[in-house]
């Protein structure tokens, strides 16, 4: 995909459904009593992986329109042992959260994924799930997938997680639904809380206080109709593009602004971004708004600590936007970036440098310097996206603000979270 400099992006857009909520709606809908209708489901490759895994375990899941999905729940104890390996593709969320659920449900199975999944750390779930009495092992004994799960009874634990990860927290909570006593999970900083909100709506005995969540097993989960809001992580690319391309003025409709996800809005505002949240409302315990974004003269900022989990997937984009902001931007406490779909610290630094940006990578983030002058310091380059969707989309935004041509080598990878991304950005 060849990207050229653009003068302004303008117009209205609705981004596809939230990836995290779509995954959880399929997983939890599958183990509810009754039928759930999911509106605004994200038809990205990752969520389709989740859907296929649960179909493999006997759950009847059907489409009723392009983004409308009906899940016929089988109850907490109704999943069947799959005949084949459960294949999670590129999806860490499927691999980690589903593993917790299947340890609890006592489903004998093997869970695997693509090359990227086979490199991602799974000890972070193996350790707490084993403490609960689960039989879960890394088949090659390297702490990664493929994972083998056997049938055992679980007990509740009190777990102090070393990592602020919603995938780890959710994996434990899923297992906790099946344990014989209460479980609590604390994390060093609060990660996205969609699992907690959805479990609460479905009738689980769950209580969240600060960075700790407690779940008492035993309650039946009841199906809900779920309307999935637009994904703020997808909306972020348009926000970033509008902020750095002079003359831009866009409205993004129906975006989820759950406070555990919306750090990007605070950071862009802090950098001087003209961002307005309009028509705020709540649906299925999730906050939603329309977001207006206009071109702005930005300044650098410092990001670290508790805010990091609230914008973890947006950090590559923030680096790109910072390279068009006046002054210095420091991003720290984000070593998790190294174990995402790719090593996002190395790739962001390499690609931004190839475009002429001034970036110094660190073990837990990066430092970016820029004069913020226009014409931009950025120039087109061939981007090494490593088939990581967030790298491909972030550097598309960079390409729109750079002189010359930018080449995204694996544009198809955007279908992991946003299949229509290039069509939508071209429309604006
Ligand atoms: C996700 C949690 C995040 C995020 C990922 C989706 C989720 O990972 O990076 O894209 O749906 O729970 P961690 O919570 O493991 O950092």
Coordinates of C-alpha atoms and ligand atoms in Angstrom, one line a residue:
X1 CA 0.0 0.0 0.0
X2 CA 1.5 3.3 -1.0
X3 CA 0.7 6.3 1.1
X4 CA 1.2 9.9 0.0
X5 CA 1.0 13.2 1.8
X6 CA -2.5 14.6 2.2
X7 CA -3.7 18.2 2.8
X8 CA -6.6 17.7 5.2
X9 CA -8.9 14.9 6.3
X10 CA -12.5 15.9 6.8
X11 CA -15.9 14.3 7.3
X12 CA -17.7 11.8 9.6
X13 CA -16.8 8.2 10.3
X14 CA -18.0 5.3 12.4
X15 CA -15.3 2.9 13.4
X16 CA -15.9 -0.9 13.7
X17 CA -16.8 -2.5 17.1
X18 CA -14.4 -2.8 20.0
X19 CA -12.1 -5.8 19.7
X20 CA -11.8 -6.5 23.5
X21 CA -15.6 -6.3 24.0
X22 CA -16.3 -8.4 20.9
X23 CA -14.0 -11.2 22.2
X24 CA -15.6 -11.2 25.6
X25 CA -19.1 -11.2 24.3
X26 CA -18.4 -14.4 22.3
X27 CA -16.6 -16.1 25.2
X28 CA -19.0 -15.2 28.0
X29 CA -22.1 -15.4 25.8
X30 CA -21.1 -19.0 25.1
X31 CA -21.1 -20.0 28.8
X32 CA -24.3 -18.1 29.6
X33 CA -27.8 -19.6 30.0
X34 CA -29.8 -18.3 27.0
X35 CA -29.2 -16.5 23.8
X36 CA -27.2 -13.3 23.4
X37 CA -27.5 -11.0 20.5
X38 CA -24.3 -9.0 19.8
X39 CA -24.7 -5.8 17.7
X40 CA -21.7 -4.1 16.3
X41 CA -19.5 -7.2 16.5
X42 CA -16.0 -6.7 15.2
X43 CA -15.4 -8.9 12.1
X44 CA -11.7 -8.7 12.5
X45 CA -9.5 -11.8 12.2
X46 CA -8.8 -12.0 15.9
X47 CA -12.5 -12.0 17.0
X48 CA -13.3 -14.5 14.2
X49 CA -10.6 -16.8 15.8
X50 CA -12.5 -16.6 19.1
X51 CA -15.8 -17.4 17.4
X52 CA -14.3 -20.4 15.5
X53 CA -12.8 -21.8 18.8
X54 CA -16.2 -21.7 20.6
X55 CA -17.9 -23.2 17.6
X56 CA -15.3 -26.0 17.7
X57 CA -16.5 -26.6 21.3
X58 CA -20.2 -27.1 20.2
X59 CA -21.5 -23.5 20.6
X60 CA -24.0 -22.5 18.0
X61 CA -23.0 -19.0 16.8
X62 CA -24.6 -17.4 13.8
X63 CA -24.7 -14.1 11.9
X64 CA -27.9 -12.2 11.6
X65 CA -26.6 -9.3 9.5
X66 CA -23.0 -8.2 8.8
X67 CA -22.1 -7.2 12.3
X68 CA -24.9 -8.8 14.2
X69 CA -24.1 -12.1 15.9
X70 CA -26.3 -14.5 17.8
X71 CA -24.7 -16.8 20.4
X72 CA -26.7 -19.7 21.8
X73 CA -25.2 -20.1 25.2
X74 CA -24.5 -23.6 26.5
X75 CA -24.1 -22.7 30.2
X76 CA -21.0 -22.8 32.3
X77 CA -20.7 -26.6 32.0
X78 CA -22.0 -27.1 28.4
X79 CA -18.8 -26.8 26.4
X80 CA -17.7 -29.9 24.5
X81 CA -14.1 -31.2 24.2
X82 CA -12.9 -30.0 20.7
X83 CA -11.9 -32.6 18.1
X84 CA -9.1 -30.4 16.8
X85 CA -6.4 -28.0 18.1
X86 CA -8.1 -24.7 19.1
X87 CA -6.4 -22.2 16.7
X88 CA -6.1 -18.6 18.0
X89 CA -4.4 -17.2 14.9
X90 CA -2.7 -13.9 15.9
X91 CA -4.9 -13.3 18.9
X92 CA -3.2 -13.0 22.4
X93 CA -6.6 -12.2 23.8
X94 CA -8.2 -15.4 22.6
X95 CA -5.2 -17.5 23.7
X96 CA -4.9 -16.1 27.2
X97 CA -8.5 -15.5 28.2
X98 CA -9.9 -18.6 26.7
X99 CA -7.2 -20.7 28.4
X100 CA -8.4 -19.5 31.8
X101 CA -12.0 -20.4 30.9
X102 CA -11.1 -23.8 29.6
X103 CA -8.9 -24.6 32.7
X104 CA -12.0 -23.8 34.7
X105 CA -14.4 -25.7 32.5
X106 CA -12.0 -28.7 32.6
X107 CA -11.8 -29.0 28.8
X108 CA -9.0 -31.3 27.6
X109 CA -7.5 -29.4 24.6
X110 CA -4.5 -28.0 22.9
X111 CA -4.4 -24.2 22.2
X112 CA -2.1 -22.8 19.5
X113 CA -1.7 -19.9 17.2
X114 CA 0.5 -18.3 14.5
X115 CA 4.3 -17.6 14.7
X116 CA 3.7 -14.4 16.6
X117 CA 1.5 -16.2 19.2
X118 CA 4.1 -18.9 19.6
X119 CA 6.7 -16.3 20.7
X120 CA 4.4 -14.4 23.2
X121 CA 4.9 -15.1 27.0
X122 CA 2.3 -17.5 28.4
X123 CA 3.9 -18.0 31.8
X124 CA 2.0 -15.0 33.0
X125 CA -1.2 -17.1 32.8
X126 CA 0.3 -20.6 33.4
X127 CA 1.6 -19.4 36.9
X128 CA -1.7 -18.2 38.4
X129 CA -3.8 -20.8 36.7
X130 CA -1.5 -23.5 38.1
X131 CA -1.8 -22.0 41.5
X132 CA -5.5 -22.5 41.2
X133 CA -4.9 -26.2 40.6
X134 CA -5.2 -26.1 36.8
X135 CA -3.4 -28.6 34.6
X136 CA -1.9 -26.2 32.0
X137 CA 1.5 -26.7 30.4
X138 CA 3.6 -25.2 27.6
X139 CA 4.0 -28.2 25.2
X140 CA 7.5 -27.2 24.3
X141 CA 8.4 -26.2 27.8
X142 CA 9.4 -22.7 26.6
X143 CA 6.6 -20.8 28.3
X144 CA 4.8 -20.2 25.0
X145 CA 2.0 -21.8 23.0
X146 CA 1.1 -24.5 22.1
X147 CA -0.6 -24.9 25.5
X148 CA -2.0 -28.2 26.7
X149 CA -4.9 -28.1 29.1
X150 CA -6.2 -31.1 31.1
X151 CA -9.2 -31.6 33.4
X152 CA -8.9 -30.7 37.1
X153 CA -10.9 -29.0 39.9
X154 CA -9.9 -25.5 40.7
X155 CA -9.7 -23.5 43.9
X156 CA -9.8 -19.8 44.5
X157 CA -6.6 -17.8 45.0
X158 CA -5.6 -14.3 46.1
X159 CA -3.2 -13.2 43.3
X160 CA -1.0 -10.2 43.2
X161 CA -0.2 -9.9 39.5
X162 CA 3.3 -8.6 38.6
X163 CA 1.9 -7.2 35.4
X164 CA -0.9 -4.8 34.6
X165 CA -2.6 -6.9 31.9
X166 CA -6.3 -7.3 31.2
X167 CA -5.6 -10.6 29.5
X168 CA -4.0 -12.0 32.6
X169 CA -6.6 -10.6 34.9
X170 CA -9.5 -11.9 32.7
X171 CA -7.9 -15.3 32.3
X172 CA -7.9 -15.7 36.1
X173 CA -11.5 -14.3 36.4
X174 CA -12.7 -16.8 33.8
X175 CA -11.1 -19.7 35.7
X176 CA -12.5 -18.3 39.0
X177 CA -16.0 -18.7 37.7
X178 CA -15.4 -22.5 38.2
X179 CA -13.4 -22.5 41.4
X180 CA -14.7 -23.9 44.7
X181 CA -13.9 -20.6 46.6
X182 CA -13.5 -16.9 46.1
X183 CA -10.7 -15.5 43.9
X184 CA -9.2 -12.0 44.0
X185 CA -6.7 -10.4 41.6
X186 CA -4.7 -7.3 42.2
X187 CA -2.6 -5.6 39.5
X188 CA 0.1 -2.9 39.7
X189 CA -2.0 -0.5 37.6
X190 CA -5.7 -0.8 36.5
X191 CA -6.0 -2.5 33.1
X192 CA -9.1 -2.4 30.9
X193 CA -12.1 -3.7 32.9
X194 CA -14.5 -4.9 30.2
X195 CA -14.6 -8.4 31.6
X196 CA -15.6 -7.2 35.0
X197 CA -18.4 -5.0 33.6
X198 CA -19.7 -7.7 31.4
X199 CA -19.6 -10.4 34.1
X200 CA -21.5 -8.0 36.4
X201 CA -24.2 -7.4 33.8
X202 CA -24.5 -11.2 33.4
X203 CA -25.1 -11.8 37.1
X204 CA -21.7 -12.9 38.4
X205 CA -20.9 -12.1 42.0
X206 CA -18.0 -9.8 41.2
X207 CA -16.8 -6.6 42.9
X208 CA -14.0 -4.2 41.7
X209 CA -12.3 -1.8 44.1
X210 CA -9.4 0.2 42.8
X211 CA -6.8 -2.2 41.4
X212 CA -8.3 -5.3 43.0
X213 CA -11.2 -7.4 41.7
X214 CA -12.9 -10.2 43.6
X215 CA -15.1 -12.9 42.2
X216 CA -17.2 -15.4 44.2
X217 CA -18.2 -18.4 42.0
X218 CA -21.5 -20.2 41.9
X219 CA -23.8 -17.7 40.2
X220 CA -25.4 -18.7 36.9
X221 CA -24.6 -16.3 34.1
X222 CA -27.6 -15.0 32.1
X223 CA -27.4 -14.0 28.4
X224 CA -27.5 -10.3 27.6
X225 CA -28.1 -8.4 24.4
X226 CA -24.8 -6.5 23.9
X227 CA -24.3 -3.4 21.7
X228 CA -20.5 -3.1 21.1
X229 CA -19.3 0.5 20.9
X230 CA -16.7 1.6 18.3
X231 CA -13.2 0.7 19.2
X232 CA -11.2 3.7 20.6
X233 CA -8.0 2.0 19.6
X234 CA -9.2 2.1 15.9
X235 CA -10.6 5.6 16.3
X236 CA -7.2 6.7 17.6
X237 CA -5.6 6.5 14.1
X238 CA -8.1 9.0 12.7
X239 CA -7.6 11.2 15.8
X240 CA -3.9 11.1 15.3
X241 CA -4.2 11.8 11.5
X242 CA -6.6 14.8 12.0
X243 CA -4.3 16.3 14.7
X244 CA -1.2 16.3 12.5
X245 CA -2.6 17.0 9.1
X246 CA -3.2 20.8 8.7
X247 CA -6.8 21.8 7.9
X248 CA -8.4 18.6 9.2
X249 CA -11.7 18.4 11.0
X250 CA -13.4 15.1 11.6
X251 CA -16.2 13.6 13.7
X252 CA -15.9 10.0 14.9
X253 CA -19.2 8.6 15.9
X254 CA -20.1 6.1 18.7
X255 CA -16.7 5.5 20.3
X256 CA -16.3 3.6 23.6
X257 CA -14.6 5.9 26.1
X258 CA -14.4 3.5 29.1
X259 CA -11.8 5.3 31.4
X260 CA -9.6 2.2 31.4
X261 CA -9.2 2.7 27.6
X262 CA -9.4 6.5 27.0
X263 CA -5.9 7.6 28.1
X264 CA -5.2 8.5 24.5
X265 CA -7.8 11.3 24.7
X266 CA -6.2 12.8 27.8
X267 CA -2.7 12.6 26.3
X268 CA -3.7 14.2 23.0
X269 CA -5.5 16.9 24.9
X270 CA -2.5 17.4 27.1
X271 CA -0.4 17.8 23.9
X272 CA -2.7 20.7 22.8
X273 CA -5.1 18.6 20.7
X274 CA -8.5 20.1 19.9
X275 CA -10.7 17.2 20.9
X276 CA -14.3 17.4 22.0
X277 CA -16.4 14.6 23.4
X278 CA -20.0 15.1 22.3
X279 CA -23.3 13.4 23.3
X280 CA -21.8 11.2 26.1
X281 CA -24.0 8.2 26.9
X282 CA -23.9 4.7 28.6
X283 CA -24.8 1.4 27.0
X284 CA -24.2 -2.1 28.6
X285 CA -22.3 -0.4 31.4
X286 CA -19.8 1.1 28.9
X287 CA -19.5 4.9 28.2
X288 CA -19.7 6.1 24.6
X289 CA -19.3 9.5 22.9
X290 CA -18.9 11.1 19.5
X291 CA -15.5 12.6 19.2
X292 CA -14.6 15.8 17.1
X293 CA -11.0 16.3 16.3
X294 CA -9.4 19.2 14.6
X295 CA -5.8 19.9 13.4
X296 CA -3.8 21.3 16.2
X297 CA -0.3 22.7 16.9
X298 CA 1.0 20.1 19.3
X299 CA 3.7 20.1 22.0
X300 CA 5.6 17.2 23.5
X301 CA 4.5 15.4 26.7
X302 CA 5.6 12.9 29.3
X303 CA 3.7 9.6 29.6
X304 CA 4.3 6.9 32.3
X305 CA 2.9 5.0 35.3
X306 CA -0.8 4.2 35.8
X307 CA -1.8 5.8 32.5
X308 CA 0.2 3.3 30.4
X309 CA -2.4 0.4 30.4
X310 CA -5.1 2.9 29.4
X311 CA -3.4 3.5 26.1
X312 CA -1.0 0.5 25.7
X313 CA -2.1 -0.2 22.1
X314 CA -1.9 3.4 21.1
X315 CA 1.7 4.0 22.0
X316 CA 3.1 3.4 18.4
X317 CA 0.6 6.0 17.2
X318 CA 1.6 8.4 20.0
X319 CA 5.2 8.1 18.9
X320 CA 4.2 9.0 15.4
X321 CA 2.1 12.0 16.5
X322 CA 4.9 13.1 18.9
X323 CA 7.3 13.3 15.9
X324 CA 5.1 16.1 14.6
X325 CA 4.8 17.9 18.0
X326 CA 7.1 20.7 19.2
X327 CA 9.6 19.7 21.8
X328 CA 10.3 16.4 23.6
X329 CA 8.0 13.5 24.3
X330 CA 9.0 10.9 26.9
X331 CA 7.2 7.5 27.1
X332 CA 8.3 5.3 30.0
X333 CA 7.0 2.3 32.0
X334 CA 5.9 0.6 28.8
X335 CA 8.2 -2.4 28.6
X336 CA 5.1 -4.5 27.7
X337 CA 5.4 -3.1 24.2
X338 CA 8.3 -5.6 23.6
X339 CA 5.9 -8.6 24.0
X340 CA 3.0 -7.5 21.9
X341 CA 2.3 -8.8 18.4
X342 CA 5.8 -7.7 17.6
X343 CA 8.6 -5.9 19.6
X344 CA 6.9 -2.5 19.2
X345 CA 9.7 -0.5 20.8
X346 CA 12.2 -1.8 18.2
X347 CA 9.8 -1.4 15.2
X348 CA 8.6 2.0 16.1
X349 CA 12.1 3.3 16.6
X350 CA 13.4 1.7 13.4
X351 CA 10.6 2.9 11.2
X352 CA 10.4 6.4 12.6
X353 CA 14.1 6.8 12.1
X354 CA 13.8 5.5 8.5
X355 CA 11.3 8.4 8.0
X356 CA 13.8 10.9 9.4
X357 CA 12.3 11.1 12.9
X358 CA 14.4 11.8 16.0
X359 CA 13.7 8.9 18.4
X360 CA 15.8 7.2 21.1
X361 CA 14.5 3.8 22.1
X362 CA 14.7 2.6 25.8
X363 CA 14.0 -0.6 27.6
X364 CA 10.6 0.6 28.6
X365 CA 9.6 3.2 26.0
X366 CA 11.2 5.9 23.9
X367 CA 12.1 9.6 23.7
X368 CA 11.1 11.6 20.7
X369 CA 12.3 15.1 19.7
X370 CA 10.8 17.3 17.1
X371 CA 10.6 21.0 16.1
X372 CA 7.0 20.4 15.0
X373 CA 7.8 22.5 11.9
X374 CA 5.8 22.2 8.7
X375 CA 6.8 21.0 6.0
X376 CA 7.2 18.0 8.2
X377 CA 10.6 16.6 9.2
X378 CA 9.1 13.2 8.2
X379 CA 9.9 11.7 4.8
X380 CA 8.4 8.6 3.2
X381 CA 10.1 5.3 3.7
X382 CA 9.5 1.6 3.2
X383 CA 7.9 0.4 6.6
X384 CA 8.9 -2.8 8.3
X385 CA 5.5 -3.6 9.8
X386 CA 6.4 -7.2 10.8
X387 CA 2.7 -8.0 10.0
X388 CA 1.7 -6.1 13.1
X389 CA -1.6 -4.4 12.5
X390 CA -0.9 -1.5 14.9
X391 CA 2.5 -0.8 13.3
X392 CA 0.9 -0.8 9.8
X393 CA -1.9 1.6 10.8
X394 CA 0.4 4.0 12.9
X395 CA 2.8 4.4 10.0
X396 CA 0.0 4.9 7.5
X397 CA -0.8 8.0 9.6
X398 CA 2.9 9.0 9.5
X399 CA 2.9 8.5 5.7
X400 CA -0.1 10.9 5.4
X401 CA 1.9 13.7 7.0
X402 CA 5.3 12.9 5.4
X403 CA 7.0 14.1 2.2
X404 CA 7.2 11.5 -0.6
X405 CA 5.9 8.0 -0.6
X406 CA 5.5 5.6 2.3
X407 CA 5.1 1.9 1.6
X408 CA 3.3 -0.4 3.9
X409 CA 4.6 -3.8 3.0
X410 CA 1.9 -6.0 4.6
X411 CA -1.3 -4.0 4.4
X412 CA -3.5 -7.0 4.8
X413 CA -2.5 -7.3 8.5
X414 CA -4.8 -4.5 9.4
X415 CA -7.7 -7.0 9.1
X416 CA -6.6 -8.3 12.5
X417 CA -8.5 -5.4 14.1
X418 CA -9.8 -3.2 11.3
X419 CA -10.5 -4.8 8.0
X420 CA -11.8 -1.6 6.3
X421 CA -9.1 0.7 7.6
X422 CA -7.6 1.8 4.2
X423 CA -11.0 2.3 2.6
X424 CA -12.2 4.4 5.6
X425 CA -9.1 6.6 5.7
X426 CA -9.3 7.2 2.0
X427 CA -12.9 8.2 2.3
X428 CA -11.9 10.9 4.8
Ligands
LIG1 C1 -6.4 -6.7 25.6 C2 -5.6 -6.3 26.5 C3 -4.3 -5.7 26.2 C4 -4.2 -5.2 24.8 C5 -4.7 -6.2 23.8 C6 -6.2 -6.5 24.1 C7 -7.7 -7.4 26.0 O1 -3.3 -6.6 26.5 O2 -2.8 -4.9 24.4 O3 -4.7 -5.6 22.5 O4 -8.6 -7.4 25.2 O5 -7.8 -7.8 27.2 P1 -2.7 -6.7 28.0 O6 -3.8 -6.4 28.9 O7 -2.2 -8.1 28.1 O8 -1.6 -5.7 28.0

